[in-house]
Amino acid sequence: MVETLIKNGRLIDGSPIEIAITAGKIEAVAEKLELTADTVLDLAGEGYLSAGWIDDHVHCYEKMKLYYDYPDQIGVEKGVTTVIDAGTTGAENVRDFQQLAAAAKTNVYALLNISKWGIVEQDELADLSKVQADLVHEALADLPDFIIGIKARMSKTVVGDNGITPLELAKEIQAANQHLPLMVHIGSAPPELAEVLAHLEAGDILTHCFNGKPNGILDQATEQIKAFVWEAYRKGVVFDIGHGTDSFNFHVAETAFKAGMKATSISTDIYIRNRTNGPVFDLATTLEKMRIVGYSWEEIIAMITEVPAKNFQLTTKGQLKPGFDADITIFELIEAQKELTDSNGATRIATEQIKPVKTIIGGVLYDN
Ligand SMILES: [Zn+2]
């Protein structure tokens, strides 16, 4: 007898799947499962399911003034089972964030900002006295299950006159802490993108990869991808979308796609204002944008499940396998037109929409 049995499910490639869940974990997976269960969820005619969606770049510490939101409003209510807060907090306020986040239905993790108060002000890396490796180390030791990586925002408004130095400090901190995942945000220069990428290794995560700024991946004169960007990409640097208010440009994404450079993972950089007023709204909308750029739904689903789980070492998430957490997103694909707007006001007309309808987190079912 299992707790919950999902019958007549379908994966994004159309193949049938049934899943047994007990005590928050996936117990069995097969095309057909003949088991008795306390609760049976029959999905006949209900579209598709996948491992629970993971959004690896959000801002959801509600006590912040610049970038904040509420985990469940960007998580479970949007079909997202796991959110990774990307550096909203630092060593001084991450403990408070963790306590608040523990009350959410959505799984919440944090990338710790190397600046000790996180993004209290836009220029958190302009004063290097706020980067204290010992404080980072203590926070990591206190919250090893919550802090799954570190974050450094490497753009002019954030670093002030410090150039590449904050990234050098971030790499030192990473090296001293079991080589934790490091996410680096890019934007306007200085520092130059070439210099940022030269410091990144395979597995490091570059977010805002398809932003439309002059210091982005495209040479604005030739419309070609800059040679050093290819070098970093081929080296294995993770290219993460991090849509955000300012950082997703259709033309850049399309040019890269045509050249054979695909993003590695999809994330929103969502917070209350770009959720409420756009252009982000939710993860599903960002997925629809990737679809219209040319990615297949199979690729897109992998980019928000197994790929981020691997990149952030979430070893019990991202896959529908026995022993994994029972995090599942149930969704529909609808043929209908919808105008989508990027961060620079460019629009495209989507003909396919993706709509989460039910979310299962740790074996508990929520309707969307
Ligand atoms: Zn962000």
mmCIF file of C-alpha atoms and ligand atoms in Angstrom:
data_model
loop_
_atom_site.group_PDB
_atom_site.id
_atom_site.type_symbol
_atom_site.label_atom_id
_atom_site.label_comp_id
_atom_site.label_asym_id
_atom_site.label_seq_id
_atom_site.Cartn_x
_atom_site.Cartn_y
_atom_site.Cartn_z
ATOM 1 C CA MET A 1 0.000 0.000 0.000
ATOM 2 C CA VAL A 2 1.460 3.341 -1.062
ATOM 3 C CA GLU A 3 0.234 6.779 -0.012
ATOM 4 C CA THR A 4 -0.373 8.297 -3.428
ATOM 5 C CA LEU A 5 -0.538 6.696 -6.840
ATOM 6 C CA ILE A 6 -0.460 8.812 -9.975
ATOM 7 C CA LYS A 7 -2.244 6.950 -12.784
ATOM 8 C CA ASN A 8 -2.284 7.625 -16.526
ATOM 9 C CA GLY A 9 0.386 10.300 -16.543
ATOM 10 C CA ARG A 10 2.258 11.332 -19.659
ATOM 11 C CA LEU A 11 5.782 12.681 -20.037
ATOM 12 C CA ILE A 12 6.585 15.565 -22.364
ATOM 13 C CA ASP A 13 7.745 13.107 -25.049
ATOM 14 C CA GLY A 14 4.319 11.471 -24.888
ATOM 15 C CA SER A 15 5.376 8.284 -23.123
ATOM 16 C CA PRO A 16 3.077 6.946 -20.382
ATOM 17 C CA ILE A 17 4.138 7.060 -16.746
ATOM 18 C CA GLU A 18 2.711 6.092 -13.370
ATOM 19 C CA ILE A 19 4.296 7.060 -10.073
ATOM 20 C CA ALA A 20 3.916 5.728 -6.529
ATOM 21 C CA ILE A 21 4.675 8.095 -3.654
ATOM 22 C CA THR A 22 5.218 7.360 0.042
ATOM 23 C CA ALA A 23 6.541 9.584 2.816
ATOM 24 C CA GLY A 24 7.387 12.405 0.443
ATOM 25 C CA LYS A 25 9.540 10.235 -1.798
ATOM 26 C CA ILE A 26 9.034 8.558 -5.133
ATOM 27 C CA GLU A 27 8.723 4.845 -4.387
ATOM 28 C CA ALA A 28 8.175 3.385 -7.845
ATOM 29 C CA VAL A 29 7.971 4.556 -11.441
ATOM 30 C CA ALA A 30 6.777 2.560 -14.441
ATOM 31 C CA GLU A 31 4.552 2.758 -17.496
ATOM 32 C CA LYS A 32 1.898 0.903 -15.470
ATOM 33 C CA LEU A 33 1.826 0.273 -11.728
ATOM 34 C CA GLU A 34 -0.659 -2.171 -10.255
ATOM 35 C CA LEU A 35 -0.597 -1.036 -6.637
ATOM 36 C CA THR A 36 -3.138 -0.090 -4.013
ATOM 37 C CA ALA A 37 -2.946 3.424 -2.613
ATOM 38 C CA ASP A 38 -4.631 5.662 -0.047
ATOM 39 C CA THR A 39 -5.070 8.309 -2.740
ATOM 40 C CA VAL A 40 -5.213 7.803 -6.479
ATOM 41 C CA LEU A 41 -4.642 10.773 -8.761
ATOM 42 C CA ASP A 42 -5.869 9.869 -12.234
ATOM 43 C CA LEU A 43 -4.404 12.186 -14.851
ATOM 44 C CA ALA A 44 -6.205 10.708 -17.862
ATOM 45 C CA GLY A 45 -6.688 13.623 -20.242
ATOM 46 C CA GLU A 46 -4.805 16.044 -17.995
ATOM 47 C CA GLY A 47 -1.822 16.858 -20.157
ATOM 48 C CA TYR A 48 1.708 16.176 -18.981
ATOM 49 C CA LEU A 49 3.846 15.774 -15.910
ATOM 50 C CA SER A 50 7.530 16.268 -15.202
ATOM 51 C CA ALA A 51 9.836 16.356 -12.231
ATOM 52 C CA GLY A 52 9.032 19.474 -10.215
ATOM 53 C CA TRP A 53 10.120 22.699 -11.874
ATOM 54 C CA ILE A 54 13.200 24.375 -10.432
ATOM 55 C CA ASP A 55 13.740 28.127 -10.873
ATOM 56 C CA ASP A 56 17.405 28.696 -10.061
ATOM 57 C CA HIS A 57 17.393 32.501 -10.005
ATOM 58 C CA VAL A 58 14.701 34.252 -7.935
ATOM 59 C CA HIS A 59 14.523 36.857 -5.154
ATOM 60 C CA CYS A 60 12.208 35.863 -2.312
ATOM 61 C CA TYR A 61 13.358 37.283 1.011
ATOM 62 C CA GLU A 62 10.334 39.381 1.805
ATOM 63 C CA LYS A 63 12.077 41.785 4.171
ATOM 64 C CA MET A 64 14.175 43.364 1.417
ATOM 65 C CA LYS A 65 13.171 46.617 -0.250
ATOM 66 C CA LEU A 66 14.887 46.418 -3.648
ATOM 67 C CA TYR A 67 14.315 42.843 -4.804
ATOM 68 C CA TYR A 68 11.875 40.754 -2.817
ATOM 69 C CA ASP A 69 8.945 38.418 -3.174
ATOM 70 C CA TYR A 70 7.198 35.576 -1.354
ATOM 71 C CA PRO A 71 8.370 32.006 -2.069
ATOM 72 C CA ASP A 72 4.914 30.489 -2.567
ATOM 73 C CA GLN A 73 3.736 33.257 -4.885
ATOM 74 C CA ILE A 74 6.589 32.554 -7.313
ATOM 75 C CA GLY A 75 6.776 28.855 -6.397
ATOM 76 C CA VAL A 76 3.887 26.489 -5.757
ATOM 77 C CA GLU A 77 1.306 28.947 -7.102
ATOM 78 C CA LYS A 78 3.184 29.013 -10.432
ATOM 79 C CA GLY A 79 3.888 25.283 -10.733
ATOM 80 C CA VAL A 80 7.430 25.711 -9.397
ATOM 81 C CA THR A 81 8.371 23.237 -6.667
ATOM 82 C CA THR A 82 11.850 24.598 -5.888
ATOM 83 C CA VAL A 83 13.231 28.127 -5.973
ATOM 84 C CA ILE A 84 16.840 29.147 -5.504
ATOM 85 C CA ASP A 85 17.207 32.661 -4.175
ATOM 86 C CA ALA A 86 20.161 34.194 -5.975
ATOM 87 C CA GLY A 87 22.047 36.329 -3.513
ATOM 88 C CA THR A 88 19.316 38.465 -1.981
ATOM 89 C CA THR A 89 20.895 37.833 1.405
ATOM 90 C CA GLY A 90 24.420 37.623 2.745
ATOM 91 C CA ALA A 91 25.992 36.166 5.860
ATOM 92 C CA GLU A 92 24.347 38.719 8.174
ATOM 93 C CA ASN A 93 20.710 38.153 7.143
ATOM 94 C CA VAL A 94 20.594 34.673 5.616
ATOM 95 C CA ARG A 95 19.602 33.064 8.926
ATOM 96 C CA ASP A 96 16.509 35.225 9.175
ATOM 97 C CA PHE A 97 15.693 34.440 5.542
ATOM 98 C CA GLN A 98 16.062 30.717 6.227
ATOM 99 C CA GLN A 99 13.610 30.892 9.141
ATOM 100 C CA LEU A 100 10.988 32.657 7.030
ATOM 101 C CA ALA A 101 11.551 30.378 4.048
ATOM 102 C CA ALA A 102 11.113 27.261 6.185
ATOM 103 C CA ALA A 103 7.410 28.110 6.529
ATOM 104 C CA ALA A 104 6.847 28.044 2.753
ATOM 105 C CA LYS A 105 5.266 25.112 0.945
ATOM 106 C CA THR A 106 7.767 25.637 -1.865
ATOM 107 C CA ASN A 107 11.295 24.278 -1.422
ATOM 108 C CA VAL A 108 13.584 27.267 -0.940
ATOM 109 C CA TYR A 109 17.377 27.338 -1.188
ATOM 110 C CA ALA A 110 19.812 30.228 -1.170
ATOM 111 C CA LEU A 111 22.928 31.299 -2.976
ATOM 112 C CA LEU A 112 24.722 33.436 -0.444
ATOM 113 C CA ASN A 113 25.729 36.881 -1.619
ATOM 114 C CA ILE A 114 29.425 37.335 -0.874
ATOM 115 C CA SER A 115 28.494 40.832 0.355
ATOM 116 C CA LYS A 116 27.405 40.357 3.951
ATOM 117 C CA TRP A 117 24.002 42.085 3.830
ATOM 118 C CA GLY A 118 23.100 40.892 0.341
ATOM 119 C CA ILE A 119 21.282 43.319 -1.934
ATOM 120 C CA VAL A 120 20.242 45.954 0.613
ATOM 121 C CA GLU A 121 21.609 48.526 -1.788
ATOM 122 C CA GLN A 122 22.234 48.258 -5.509
ATOM 123 C CA ASP A 123 26.028 48.553 -5.042
ATOM 124 C CA GLU A 124 26.641 45.768 -2.553
ATOM 125 C CA LEU A 125 30.145 45.090 -3.914
ATOM 126 C CA ALA A 126 31.323 48.700 -4.100
ATOM 127 C CA ASP A 127 32.618 48.502 -0.522
ATOM 128 C CA LEU A 128 34.887 45.485 -0.210
ATOM 129 C CA SER A 129 34.817 45.590 3.589
ATOM 130 C CA LYS A 130 31.391 43.934 3.196
ATOM 131 C CA VAL A 131 33.042 40.834 1.721
ATOM 132 C CA GLN A 132 34.249 38.788 4.670
ATOM 133 C CA ALA A 133 35.252 35.218 3.957
ATOM 134 C CA ASP A 134 35.023 34.174 7.620
ATOM 135 C CA LEU A 135 31.381 35.303 7.847
ATOM 136 C CA VAL A 136 30.542 33.416 4.662
ATOM 137 C CA HIS A 137 32.232 30.340 6.059
ATOM 138 C CA GLU A 138 30.249 30.545 9.334
ATOM 139 C CA ALA A 139 26.950 30.955 7.502
ATOM 140 C CA LEU A 140 27.727 27.941 5.308
ATOM 141 C CA ALA A 141 28.591 25.904 8.391
ATOM 142 C CA ASP A 142 25.332 26.952 10.117
ATOM 143 C CA LEU A 143 23.024 26.332 7.168
ATOM 144 C CA PRO A 144 24.542 23.594 5.016
ATOM 145 C CA ASP A 145 21.125 22.371 3.818
ATOM 146 C CA PHE A 146 19.881 25.834 2.885
ATOM 147 C CA ILE A 147 22.868 27.596 1.337
ATOM 148 C CA ILE A 148 23.792 25.666 -1.800
ATOM 149 C CA GLY A 149 26.161 28.121 -3.430
ATOM 150 C CA ILE A 150 27.418 31.682 -3.577
ATOM 151 C CA LYS A 151 26.599 34.683 -5.725
ATOM 152 C CA ALA A 152 28.529 37.668 -7.018
ATOM 153 C CA ARG A 153 26.907 40.393 -9.111
ATOM 154 C CA MET A 154 29.570 41.622 -11.511
ATOM 155 C CA SER A 155 28.297 44.775 -13.171
ATOM 156 C CA LYS A 156 29.211 48.425 -12.957
ATOM 157 C CA THR A 157 26.362 49.605 -10.721
ATOM 158 C CA VAL A 158 27.105 46.810 -8.240
ATOM 159 C CA VAL A 159 30.908 46.820 -8.051
ATOM 160 C CA GLY A 160 31.553 50.589 -8.289
ATOM 161 C CA ASP A 161 35.283 51.132 -8.794
ATOM 162 C CA ASN A 162 36.285 47.618 -7.810
ATOM 163 C CA GLY A 163 36.475 46.106 -11.292
ATOM 164 C CA ILE A 164 37.097 42.371 -11.272
ATOM 165 C CA THR A 165 38.256 42.195 -7.629
ATOM 166 C CA PRO A 166 34.922 40.997 -6.144
ATOM 167 C CA LEU A 167 34.954 38.021 -8.533
ATOM 168 C CA GLU A 168 38.485 37.147 -7.496
ATOM 169 C CA LEU A 169 37.294 37.179 -3.883
ATOM 170 C CA ALA A 170 34.285 35.031 -4.809
ATOM 171 C CA LYS A 171 36.548 32.472 -6.462
ATOM 172 C CA GLU A 172 38.748 32.377 -3.361
ATOM 173 C CA ILE A 173 35.702 31.837 -1.154
ATOM 174 C CA GLN A 174 34.464 29.119 -3.505
ATOM 175 C CA ALA A 175 37.838 27.354 -3.429
ATOM 176 C CA ALA A 176 37.895 27.452 0.369
ATOM 177 C CA ASN A 177 34.391 25.933 0.655
ATOM 178 C CA GLN A 178 34.348 22.615 -1.219
ATOM 179 C CA HIS A 179 34.138 24.394 -4.541
ATOM 180 C CA LEU A 180 30.462 25.282 -4.009
ATOM 181 C CA PRO A 181 28.438 26.364 -7.044
ATOM 182 C CA LEU A 182 29.137 30.008 -7.917
ATOM 183 C CA MET A 183 26.605 32.120 -9.800
ATOM 184 C CA VAL A 184 27.867 35.297 -11.444
ATOM 185 C CA HIS A 185 25.552 37.995 -12.743
ATOM 186 C CA ILE A 186 26.707 40.014 -15.751
ATOM 187 C CA GLY A 187 25.618 43.423 -16.996
ATOM 188 C CA SER A 188 27.216 46.714 -17.893
ATOM 189 C CA ALA A 189 31.004 47.212 -17.903
ATOM 190 C CA PRO A 190 33.310 47.567 -16.152
ATOM 191 C CA PRO A 191 34.145 44.792 -15.574
ATOM 192 C CA GLU A 192 34.326 43.680 -19.198
ATOM 193 C CA LEU A 193 32.580 40.402 -19.988
ATOM 194 C CA ALA A 194 35.869 39.013 -21.320
ATOM 195 C CA GLU A 195 37.475 39.538 -17.941
ATOM 196 C CA VAL A 196 34.544 37.985 -16.063
ATOM 197 C CA LEU A 197 34.484 34.912 -18.295
ATOM 198 C CA ALA A 198 38.247 34.476 -18.042
ATOM 199 C CA HIS A 199 37.758 33.907 -14.306
ATOM 200 C CA LEU A 200 35.019 31.274 -14.658
ATOM 201 C CA GLU A 201 35.557 27.522 -14.753
ATOM 202 C CA ALA A 202 33.436 24.617 -15.959
ATOM 203 C CA GLY A 203 30.330 24.410 -13.761
ATOM 204 C CA ASP A 204 30.348 28.074 -12.738
ATOM 205 C CA ILE A 205 27.012 29.653 -13.563
ATOM 206 C CA LEU A 206 26.768 32.783 -15.671
ATOM 207 C CA THR A 207 23.300 34.317 -15.273
ATOM 208 C CA HIS A 208 21.628 36.872 -17.600
ATOM 209 C CA CYS A 209 23.395 35.096 -20.487
ATOM 210 C CA PHE A 210 21.146 36.566 -23.205
ATOM 211 C CA ASN A 211 20.941 40.160 -22.008
ATOM 212 C CA GLY A 212 20.843 42.863 -24.687
ATOM 213 C CA LYS A 213 23.552 45.128 -23.292
ATOM 214 C CA PRO A 214 26.718 46.185 -25.185
ATOM 215 C CA ASN A 215 28.770 44.186 -22.659
ATOM 216 C CA GLY A 216 26.812 41.027 -23.570
ATOM 217 C CA ILE A 217 27.647 37.995 -25.699
ATOM 218 C CA LEU A 218 27.102 39.625 -29.118
ATOM 219 C CA ASP A 219 29.506 41.947 -30.843
ATOM 220 C CA GLN A 220 27.079 44.746 -31.671
ATOM 221 C CA ALA A 221 28.914 45.742 -34.858
ATOM 222 C CA THR A 222 29.168 42.289 -36.446
ATOM 223 C CA GLU A 223 26.169 40.624 -34.729
ATOM 224 C CA GLN A 224 28.460 37.660 -34.081
ATOM 225 C CA ILE A 225 28.993 35.917 -30.777
ATOM 226 C CA LYS A 226 32.254 37.151 -29.319
ATOM 227 C CA ALA A 227 35.084 34.614 -29.620
ATOM 228 C CA PHE A 228 35.849 34.594 -25.898
ATOM 229 C CA VAL A 229 32.182 33.775 -25.188
ATOM 230 C CA TRP A 230 32.449 30.639 -27.325
ATOM 231 C CA GLU A 231 35.594 29.746 -25.408
ATOM 232 C CA ALA A 232 33.802 29.971 -22.057
ATOM 233 C CA TYR A 233 30.784 28.098 -23.403
ATOM 234 C CA ARG A 234 32.920 25.254 -24.754
ATOM 235 C CA LYS A 235 34.849 25.151 -21.501
ATOM 236 C CA GLY A 236 31.616 24.247 -19.699
ATOM 237 C CA VAL A 237 30.545 27.505 -18.079
ATOM 238 C CA VAL A 238 26.801 27.197 -17.412
ATOM 239 C CA PHE A 239 24.724 29.711 -19.397
ATOM 240 C CA ASP A 240 21.636 30.548 -17.337
ATOM 241 C CA ILE A 241 18.817 32.751 -18.595
ATOM 242 C CA GLY A 242 18.018 34.889 -15.491
ATOM 243 C CA HIS A 243 15.363 36.795 -17.467
ATOM 244 C CA GLY A 244 14.751 39.658 -15.048
ATOM 245 C CA THR A 245 13.585 43.172 -15.690
ATOM 246 C CA ASP A 246 16.649 44.002 -17.838
ATOM 247 C CA SER A 247 18.306 40.817 -18.927
ATOM 248 C CA PHE A 248 16.498 38.793 -21.582
ATOM 249 C CA ASN A 249 16.644 39.891 -25.201
ATOM 250 C CA PHE A 250 14.873 37.905 -27.932
ATOM 251 C CA HIS A 251 17.307 38.954 -30.655
ATOM 252 C CA VAL A 252 20.350 37.858 -28.640
ATOM 253 C CA ALA A 253 18.713 34.537 -27.698
ATOM 254 C CA GLU A 254 17.669 33.901 -31.305
ATOM 255 C CA THR A 255 21.079 34.832 -32.735
ATOM 256 C CA ALA A 256 22.776 32.489 -30.258
ATOM 257 C CA PHE A 257 20.302 29.702 -31.000
ATOM 258 C CA LYS A 258 20.921 29.970 -34.749
ATOM 259 C CA ALA A 259 24.668 29.911 -34.142
ATOM 260 C CA GLY A 260 24.320 26.717 -32.082
ATOM 261 C CA MET A 261 24.810 28.279 -28.667
ATOM 262 C CA LYS A 262 21.986 27.140 -26.421
ATOM 263 C CA ALA A 263 21.397 28.219 -22.858
ATOM 264 C CA THR A 264 22.078 25.534 -20.260
ATOM 265 C CA SER A 265 19.308 26.379 -17.788
ATOM 266 C CA ILE A 266 16.232 28.601 -17.643
ATOM 267 C CA SER A 267 15.422 30.910 -14.746
ATOM 268 C CA THR A 268 13.341 34.022 -14.198
ATOM 269 C CA ASP A 269 15.172 36.424 -11.838
ATOM 270 C CA ILE A 270 11.640 37.064 -10.635
ATOM 271 C CA TYR A 271 10.672 39.455 -7.856
ATOM 272 C CA ILE A 272 7.491 41.259 -7.006
ATOM 273 C CA ARG A 273 7.730 44.092 -9.534
ATOM 274 C CA ASN A 274 8.681 42.116 -12.645
ATOM 275 C CA ARG A 275 6.160 39.472 -11.573
ATOM 276 C CA THR A 276 3.318 41.959 -11.191
ATOM 277 C CA ASN A 277 4.125 44.374 -14.045
ATOM 278 C CA GLY A 278 6.098 42.051 -16.324
ATOM 279 C CA PRO A 279 8.001 41.321 -18.389
ATOM 280 C CA VAL A 280 8.657 38.184 -16.304
ATOM 281 C CA PHE A 281 5.262 37.306 -14.741
ATOM 282 C CA ASP A 282 6.238 33.699 -13.948
ATOM 283 C CA LEU A 283 8.472 30.800 -14.982
ATOM 284 C CA ALA A 284 5.898 29.469 -17.481
ATOM 285 C CA THR A 285 6.035 32.740 -19.437
ATOM 286 C CA THR A 286 9.837 32.511 -19.646
ATOM 287 C CA LEU A 287 9.462 28.930 -20.916
ATOM 288 C CA GLU A 288 7.076 30.130 -23.633
ATOM 289 C CA LYS A 289 9.728 32.646 -24.723
ATOM 290 C CA MET A 290 12.350 29.904 -24.979
ATOM 291 C CA ARG A 291 9.928 27.825 -27.045
ATOM 292 C CA ILE A 292 9.430 30.648 -29.526
ATOM 293 C CA VAL A 293 13.204 31.125 -29.762
ATOM 294 C CA GLY A 294 13.325 27.531 -31.011
ATOM 295 C CA TYR A 295 13.969 25.202 -28.063
ATOM 296 C CA SER A 296 11.877 22.016 -27.953
ATOM 297 C CA TRP A 297 9.600 21.402 -24.985
ATOM 298 C CA GLU A 298 11.737 18.367 -24.087
ATOM 299 C CA GLU A 299 14.816 20.585 -23.886
ATOM 300 C CA ILE A 300 12.941 23.243 -21.964
ATOM 301 C CA ILE A 301 11.648 20.827 -19.320
ATOM 302 C CA ALA A 302 15.157 19.405 -18.822
ATOM 303 C CA MET A 303 16.474 22.953 -18.375
ATOM 304 C CA ILE A 304 14.213 23.488 -15.337
ATOM 305 C CA THR A 305 14.496 20.014 -13.795
ATOM 306 C CA GLU A 306 17.484 17.710 -14.140
ATOM 307 C CA VAL A 307 19.903 20.390 -15.372
ATOM 308 C CA PRO A 308 19.594 22.856 -12.468
ATOM 309 C CA ALA A 309 19.415 19.939 -10.010
ATOM 310 C CA LYS A 310 22.782 18.788 -11.308
ATOM 311 C CA ASN A 311 24.315 22.269 -11.471
ATOM 312 C CA PHE A 312 23.375 22.987 -7.855
ATOM 313 C CA GLN A 313 24.001 19.458 -6.550
ATOM 314 C CA LEU A 314 20.374 18.900 -5.510
ATOM 315 C CA THR A 315 20.907 15.167 -5.610
ATOM 316 C CA THR A 316 17.343 14.150 -4.698
ATOM 317 C CA LYS A 317 15.599 16.502 -7.124
ATOM 318 C CA GLY A 318 15.056 16.988 -10.834
ATOM 319 C CA GLN A 319 14.304 13.407 -11.824
ATOM 320 C CA LEU A 320 11.395 10.993 -11.551
ATOM 321 C CA LYS A 321 13.218 8.040 -10.064
ATOM 322 C CA PRO A 322 12.697 5.872 -6.975
ATOM 323 C CA GLY A 323 14.294 7.506 -3.940
ATOM 324 C CA PHE A 324 13.994 11.035 -5.332
ATOM 325 C CA ASP A 325 11.806 13.678 -3.653
ATOM 326 C CA ALA A 326 8.163 13.510 -4.728
ATOM 327 C CA ASP A 327 8.222 16.933 -6.408
ATOM 328 C CA ILE A 328 6.134 16.888 -9.583
ATOM 329 C CA THR A 329 4.628 19.533 -11.859
ATOM 330 C CA ILE A 330 1.501 18.678 -13.851
ATOM 331 C CA PHE A 331 0.903 20.964 -16.804
ATOM 332 C CA GLU A 332 -0.954 21.494 -20.046
ATOM 333 C CA LEU A 333 0.241 22.693 -23.433
ATOM 334 C CA ILE A 334 -2.349 24.894 -25.055
ATOM 335 C CA GLU A 335 -2.441 26.097 -28.643
ATOM 336 C CA ALA A 336 -3.356 29.740 -28.394
ATOM 337 C CA GLN A 337 -1.774 33.025 -29.367
ATOM 338 C CA LYS A 338 -0.116 35.213 -26.775
ATOM 339 C CA GLU A 339 2.103 38.262 -27.122
ATOM 340 C CA LEU A 340 5.390 37.915 -25.245
ATOM 341 C CA THR A 341 7.652 40.865 -24.413
ATOM 342 C CA ASP A 342 11.360 40.712 -23.636
ATOM 343 C CA SER A 343 13.312 43.002 -21.293
ATOM 344 C CA ASN A 344 13.907 45.556 -24.045
ATOM 345 C CA GLY A 345 10.299 45.836 -25.202
ATOM 346 C CA ALA A 346 10.600 43.576 -28.258
ATOM 347 C CA THR A 347 7.648 41.261 -28.807
ATOM 348 C CA ARG A 348 6.942 37.884 -30.367
ATOM 349 C CA ILE A 349 3.657 36.069 -30.836
ATOM 350 C CA ALA A 350 3.678 32.657 -29.212
ATOM 351 C CA THR A 351 1.321 30.006 -30.509
ATOM 352 C CA GLU A 352 1.891 27.562 -27.667
ATOM 353 C CA GLN A 353 1.349 28.216 -23.993
ATOM 354 C CA ILE A 354 2.397 26.092 -21.045
ATOM 355 C CA LYS A 355 0.121 26.127 -18.050
ATOM 356 C CA PRO A 356 0.826 24.394 -14.723
ATOM 357 C CA VAL A 357 -2.359 22.907 -13.294
ATOM 358 C CA LYS A 358 -1.222 20.906 -10.268
ATOM 359 C CA THR A 359 1.916 20.864 -8.195
ATOM 360 C CA ILE A 360 3.137 18.112 -5.898
ATOM 361 C CA ILE A 361 5.788 19.054 -3.354
ATOM 362 C CA GLY A 362 7.185 16.401 -1.047
ATOM 363 C CA GLY A 363 4.191 14.228 -1.888
ATOM 364 C CA VAL A 364 1.599 16.908 -1.044
ATOM 365 C CA LEU A 365 -0.774 17.933 -3.855
ATOM 366 C CA TYR A 366 -1.657 21.575 -4.586
ATOM 367 C CA ASP A 367 -4.022 22.833 -7.274
ATOM 368 C CA ASN A 368 -2.876 25.778 -9.386
HETATM 369 ZN ZN ZN B 1 18.723 38.494 -9.658
#
